[in-house]
Structures are given as structure tokens and as C-alpha cells.
Amino acid sequence: MARPKIALIGAGMIGGTLAHMAAMKELGDIVLFDIAEGIPEGKALDIAESGPSEGFDASLKGTQDYADIAGADVCIVTAGVPRKPGMSRDDLLGINLKVMKAVGEGIKAHAPNAFVICITNPLDAMVWALREFSGLPHNMVCGMAGVLDSARFRHFLAEEFGVSMRDVTAFVLGGHGDTMVPLARYSTVGGIPLPDLVGMGWTSQEKLDAIVQRTRDGGAEIVGLLKTGSAYYAPATSAIEMAVAYLKDQKRVLPCAAHVDGAYGLDGLYVGVPTVIGAGGVERVIDIKLDKDEQAMFDKSVSAVKGLVKACKEIDGAL
Ligand code: TXD
């Protein structure tokens, strides 16, 4: 049986890390696409040259030609530009919307059967735009944010409790960014919900609130430290986890930006929700019951995402 084909659109910091991880895990043959000449070719060659020491069998190719992604099983999209000083949110939105148009059309023409994971920011709006431009079925296009946000939450909780992060589960809903909704009562240590752990004296409500806030600010914390870019190791790992769930039909329960139509009272909006990911792509959206406070936070997040989508529609009349 031929190896799966993984197309990485964007060969920057996350794209390069994705290629390295996918090769090390032998997920399949890898095509790195970028408009920047030499970058995808150089990264592909450099990673391929780590193969003999690492002992993986995977071919890597760098390209500027969408024809090379033909027949890809998975496409992970990181293409875009970051926000620079003096650039407004709408400036960024306009530029990355054009990028999504080019990428969406490339996928539509060459890899219409792929499972597509979008990472480009602003995430919830870009995944929506990518779906519109590619025309792929909604269940085959999703966005990576929740896995990363909940991984950050789990890491902070494991540190606070002095336990293995493997035994910490966490739930994060809503849009990626300031309005994300970490759900304490659905987050557990060995099955014990966080509010119970507060009651048991494992931590205080104040400390838990501070961890929730640190999770919301997780991306900014890394940007503040790196100064020249944003996080890439954990974002890449998170997307790989989703790609593996699809390729191996794992039926993993993972939070991601999925098309929600019916659940949560929404009629067709991409936003972060718990899902089941398997060979059918996003196979199911899990519609959990929210309490009043959680619902209020989720509503705020939903209206922020709706605002971004509306701004996209105003920028590109075709949408
Ligand atoms: O949780 C999340 N979703 C995120 C999102 C977490 C961290 C970072 N997140 C976003 O991912 C970030 O705000 C960016 O929008 C993307 C990619 O981050 P990365 O750090 O990899 O950005 P780079 O290094 O700037 O890489 C972007 C590449 C760069 O090589 C450009 O030349 C390329 O995208 N690019 C394109 N490739 C193909 N086609 C087009 N049109 C194009 N335009 C730029």
C-alpha cells in the first residue's frame, strides 16, 4: 500500500516543524509548499538528510507548484503573514483572506479528497474562508486551536498539581484567542473535576482563575518571550495529533474549530467545539450542556467569530 501523502501549505516555523514531526513519526510522504522560493526546498532537503540518523522512511519535497500536492490525504495550512506593528486586524484579515483564496483553490484543484486542517490566524475566520474557497465538504475542513489551548491548560494544571500531564484532561471551547472558554468542570485530574479539586484543597479558586487566564494569554506569553514570532512546537504537535486521528481512524475526542450547524443553537458557524475525529474527518460535534456562565462566555466568543466572518465578507464580495 502506498504511503499516505501529507501536504503542508506554508513552510514557515510551524510548517517546517510539522514536516519534521510528520517525517519522524513516518506519517507518510511529505510535500512542503510555499511561495517563498528555496525555503520549502531547503527545509525538505535538511529534514530528509536527518533521515539516515533518525531511521525514518519518508520522502520530502519542497515546491512552489500546487500540482505537487496532487492526491494529498491530509493538508495542513499555515500559509499567511503575521500581524506586524501598525497593521490593523482588518489589514491582516484582508491579506490572509487572499492567501486562503489561493490555498483553497489549490486544494480544490489538486487535493479535493484531503482532510484539511487550518492553522492560520485569525483561526476561526480563516478556516471558514478556506472551506468557502475550497468547496470541500464541511466535515473535511477544520481548524486547529482547541487542542493547543487545552494542551496549554493541561500543562499549567499538571505543574500546579505536581501530577503527570497524561492524567490531566481539559476542555476548551469557543474561538481561539481572548474569548476562548476553558471549562473547569469538564477538566479533570484522573477523572476528578477541577471544582472538586478546589474543594479538596489541591488548589485555590484564585490560583485556578489565574491558570485559566494564563491559558487565554498562552499565545501572547510565547510571543512576548520569542519577540520575533509566535509559538510553533506545540501548535505543530497539536495539528499532528489531529492528522493522526484522521489517518488512523482513531475516533479521538478533540476540540477543534468545526462547522457547527444545529448544535449549540448555531446555524453554520466555524467555532471551537469538542468533536470526534476519524476516517470521516470531523465525524461528530459533541453538543454539551453549558451552564449560565459558560453559555455567556461561549456567546461572547461566538459573536467575536461572527464579527470576523462579517469583516471577511465585507472585504471579499465573492464570499
Ligand atoms: O492555534 C493556532 N491556530 C495558532 C495559529 C498558533 C500559533 C500560530 N498561529 C498562526 O499560524 C500564525 O498566526 C500564522 O498565521 C500561522 C503560521 O505561523 P508560522 O509561525 O508558521 O508563520 P511563518 O513562519 O510566518 O510562516 C508562514 C509561511 C511563510 O513561510 C510564508 O512565506 C508563507 O506562509 N506564505 C504562503 N505560503 C503559500 N501560499 C501563500 N499565498 C503564502 N503567503 C505566505
Short mmCIF file of N, CA and C and ligand atoms in Angstrom, two decimals, residues 8-16 33-37 39-40 43 66 77-83 92 95-96 98-100 102-103 118-123 126 143-146 148-149 152 176 219 229-232 234-236 238, ligand 1:
data_model
loop_
_atom_site.label_atom_id
_atom_site.label_comp_id
_atom_site.label_asym_id
_atom_site.label_seq_id
_atom_site.Cartn_x
_atom_site.Cartn_y
_atom_site.Cartn_z
N LEU A 8 1.85 20.18 3.24
CA LEU A 8 1.94 21.26 4.22
C LEU A 8 2.00 22.57 3.44
N ILE A 9 0.95 23.37 3.55
CA ILE A 9 0.89 24.61 2.78
C ILE A 9 1.36 25.74 3.69
N GLY A 10 2.54 26.25 3.39
CA GLY A 10 3.22 27.18 4.29
C GLY A 10 4.39 26.41 4.90
N ALA A 11 5.61 26.92 4.65
CA ALA A 11 6.80 26.22 5.13
C ALA A 11 7.59 27.11 6.08
N GLY A 12 6.84 27.88 6.88
CA GLY A 12 7.49 28.75 7.86
C GLY A 12 7.83 27.97 9.12
N MET A 13 7.70 28.63 10.26
CA MET A 13 8.11 28.00 11.52
C MET A 13 7.25 26.78 11.85
N ILE A 14 5.94 26.91 11.73
CA ILE A 14 5.08 25.76 12.03
C ILE A 14 5.17 24.73 10.91
N GLY A 15 5.17 25.18 9.66
CA GLY A 15 5.22 24.26 8.52
C GLY A 15 6.47 23.38 8.58
N GLY A 16 7.61 23.99 8.86
CA GLY A 16 8.86 23.23 8.94
C GLY A 16 8.82 22.23 10.09
N PHE A 33 4.85 23.15 0.64
CA PHE A 33 4.57 24.17 -0.38
C PHE A 33 4.71 25.56 0.24
N ASP A 34 5.36 26.46 -0.47
CA ASP A 34 5.43 27.86 -0.01
C ASP A 34 5.71 28.74 -1.21
N ILE A 35 5.25 29.99 -1.16
CA ILE A 35 5.55 30.91 -2.26
C ILE A 35 6.99 31.42 -2.16
N ALA A 36 7.58 31.31 -0.97
CA ALA A 36 8.96 31.79 -0.78
C ALA A 36 9.92 30.78 -1.40
N GLU A 37 10.56 31.17 -2.52
CA GLU A 37 11.42 30.22 -3.23
C GLU A 37 12.61 29.80 -2.40
N ILE A 39 12.80 28.17 0.39
CA ILE A 39 12.51 27.80 1.80
C ILE A 39 11.95 26.37 1.90
N PRO A 40 10.87 26.05 1.17
CA PRO A 40 10.36 24.68 1.31
C PRO A 40 11.37 23.64 0.80
N LYS A 43 14.13 23.31 3.51
CA LYS A 43 13.68 22.60 4.71
C LYS A 43 13.45 21.12 4.40
N TYR A 66 1.38 23.99 -6.99
CA TYR A 66 0.27 23.25 -6.36
C TYR A 66 0.09 21.85 -6.96
N VAL A 77 -2.58 23.74 6.75
CA VAL A 77 -2.37 25.07 6.19
C VAL A 77 -1.86 26.05 7.25
N THR A 78 -0.66 26.53 7.04
CA THR A 78 -0.11 27.57 7.93
C THR A 78 0.26 28.81 7.14
N ALA A 79 -0.06 28.83 5.85
CA ALA A 79 0.32 29.94 4.98
C ALA A 79 -0.32 31.24 5.45
N GLY A 80 0.43 32.30 5.37
CA GLY A 80 -0.11 33.60 5.73
C GLY A 80 0.97 34.52 6.23
N VAL A 81 0.55 35.70 6.62
CA VAL A 81 1.54 36.63 7.20
C VAL A 81 1.13 36.91 8.64
N PRO A 82 2.10 37.16 9.49
CA PRO A 82 1.77 37.51 10.88
C PRO A 82 1.43 38.99 10.97
N ARG A 83 0.81 39.38 12.06
CA ARG A 83 0.48 40.79 12.26
C ARG A 83 1.76 41.55 12.59
N LEU A 92 -4.69 42.61 8.39
CA LEU A 92 -4.24 41.21 8.46
C LEU A 92 -5.29 40.29 7.84
N ILE A 95 -5.21 40.44 4.02
CA ILE A 95 -4.07 39.76 3.40
C ILE A 95 -4.24 38.24 3.51
N ASN A 96 -4.56 37.77 4.70
CA ASN A 96 -4.66 36.31 4.86
C ASN A 96 -5.89 35.72 4.16
N LYS A 98 -6.79 36.66 1.19
CA LYS A 98 -6.28 36.42 -0.18
C LYS A 98 -5.46 35.14 -0.21
N VAL A 99 -4.68 34.93 0.86
CA VAL A 99 -3.87 33.71 0.93
C VAL A 99 -4.79 32.49 0.96
N MET A 100 -5.87 32.56 1.77
CA MET A 100 -6.80 31.43 1.85
C MET A 100 -7.47 31.15 0.51
N ALA A 102 -6.08 31.62 -2.49
CA ALA A 102 -5.12 30.89 -3.33
C ALA A 102 -4.98 29.45 -2.85
N VAL A 103 -4.89 29.27 -1.54
CA VAL A 103 -4.70 27.93 -0.98
C VAL A 103 -5.95 27.08 -1.22
N CYS A 118 -6.68 23.80 9.14
CA CYS A 118 -6.19 25.17 9.01
C CYS A 118 -5.59 25.62 10.35
N ILE A 119 -4.46 26.31 10.27
CA ILE A 119 -3.83 26.83 11.49
C ILE A 119 -3.71 28.36 11.43
N THR A 120 -3.74 28.91 10.21
CA THR A 120 -3.53 30.34 10.01
C THR A 120 -4.51 31.20 10.82
N ASN A 121 -3.99 32.26 11.39
CA ASN A 121 -4.82 33.21 12.16
C ASN A 121 -5.37 34.32 11.28
N PRO A 122 -6.44 35.00 11.68
CA PRO A 122 -7.32 34.66 12.80
C PRO A 122 -8.11 33.37 12.50
N LEU A 123 -7.84 32.37 13.32
CA LEU A 123 -8.17 30.98 13.01
C LEU A 123 -9.62 30.73 12.58
N MET A 126 -10.43 32.24 9.26
CA MET A 126 -9.66 31.68 8.14
C MET A 126 -10.12 30.28 7.77
N GLY A 143 -10.26 23.54 11.89
CA GLY A 143 -9.17 24.41 12.32
C GLY A 143 -8.55 23.93 13.63
N MET A 144 -7.25 24.12 13.74
CA MET A 144 -6.55 23.72 14.96
C MET A 144 -6.42 24.91 15.90
N ALA A 145 -6.99 24.79 17.07
CA ALA A 145 -6.78 25.78 18.13
C ALA A 145 -7.06 25.12 19.48
N GLY A 146 -8.19 24.41 19.56
CA GLY A 146 -8.61 23.82 20.83
C GLY A 146 -7.62 22.82 21.40
N LEU A 148 -4.43 22.84 21.02
CA LEU A 148 -3.32 23.63 21.57
C LEU A 148 -3.74 24.34 22.86
N ASP A 149 -4.89 24.99 22.82
CA ASP A 149 -5.34 25.72 24.01
C ASP A 149 -5.53 24.76 25.19
N ARG A 152 -2.16 23.62 26.56
CA ARG A 152 -1.56 24.64 27.45
C ARG A 152 -2.21 24.59 28.83
N HIS A 176 -10.53 30.92 19.08
CA HIS A 176 -9.13 30.94 19.52
C HIS A 176 -8.79 32.38 19.87
N GLY A 219 -0.81 32.22 23.90
CA GLY A 219 -0.11 32.60 22.66
C GLY A 219 0.72 33.85 22.87
N GLY A 229 8.40 36.12 16.70
CA GLY A 229 7.41 35.24 16.07
C GLY A 229 6.54 34.62 17.13
N SER A 230 5.68 33.70 16.69
CA SER A 230 4.78 33.07 17.66
C SER A 230 5.16 31.59 17.85
N ALA A 231 4.42 30.93 18.71
CA ALA A 231 4.71 29.54 19.07
C ALA A 231 4.69 28.64 17.84
N TYR A 232 5.53 27.63 17.83
CA TYR A 232 5.47 26.68 16.72
C TYR A 232 5.59 25.22 17.11
N ALA A 234 4.42 23.51 19.93
CA ALA A 234 3.13 22.97 20.40
C ALA A 234 2.02 23.10 19.35
N PRO A 235 1.96 24.21 18.59
CA PRO A 235 0.95 24.26 17.53
C PRO A 235 1.13 23.12 16.52
N ALA A 236 2.38 22.83 16.15
CA ALA A 236 2.62 21.76 15.18
C ALA A 236 2.19 20.41 15.78
N SER A 238 0.00 19.78 17.98
CA SER A 238 -1.46 19.71 18.09
C SER A 238 -2.10 19.33 16.76
O1 TXD B 1 -3.51 27.89 17.45
C1 TXD B 1 -3.28 28.36 16.36
N1 TXD B 1 -4.14 28.16 15.37
C2 TXD B 1 -2.05 29.12 16.09
C3 TXD B 1 -2.01 29.90 14.89
C4 TXD B 1 -0.93 29.05 16.94
C5 TXD B 1 0.23 29.67 16.58
C6 TXD B 1 0.40 30.41 15.34
N2 TXD B 1 -0.79 30.53 14.57
C7 TXD B 1 -0.75 31.08 13.22
O2 TXD B 1 -0.18 30.12 12.34
C8 TXD B 1 0.10 32.30 13.00
O3 TXD B 1 -0.56 33.46 13.44
C9 TXD B 1 0.24 32.25 11.49
O4 TXD B 1 -0.92 32.79 10.86
C10 TXD B 1 0.30 30.78 11.17
C11 TXD B 1 1.67 30.26 10.78
O5 TXD B 1 2.61 30.54 11.79
P1 TXD B 1 4.18 30.43 11.49
O6 TXD B 1 4.89 30.77 12.75
O7 TXD B 1 4.49 29.15 10.81
O8 TXD B 1 4.35 31.62 10.44
P2 TXD B 1 5.52 31.91 9.41
O9 TXD B 1 6.82 31.34 9.92
O10 TXD B 1 5.42 33.35 9.08
O11 TXD B 1 5.12 31.03 8.12
C12 TXD B 1 4.11 31.39 7.25
C13 TXD B 1 4.55 30.97 5.86
C14 TXD B 1 5.77 31.75 5.33
O12 TXD B 1 6.82 30.85 5.01
C15 TXD B 1 5.22 32.45 4.08
O13 TXD B 1 6.17 32.54 3.02
C16 TXD B 1 4.08 31.54 3.71
O14 TXD B 1 3.48 31.18 4.94
N3 TXD B 1 3.09 32.14 2.82
C17 TXD B 1 2.47 31.41 1.86
N4 TXD B 1 2.57 30.12 1.53
C18 TXD B 1 1.82 29.69 0.49
N5 TXD B 1 0.96 30.49 -0.18
C19 TXD B 1 0.83 31.79 0.14
N6 TXD B 1 -0.02 32.57 -0.54
C20 TXD B 1 1.60 32.30 1.20
N7 TXD B 1 1.72 33.53 1.78
C21 TXD B 1 2.63 33.42 2.76
#
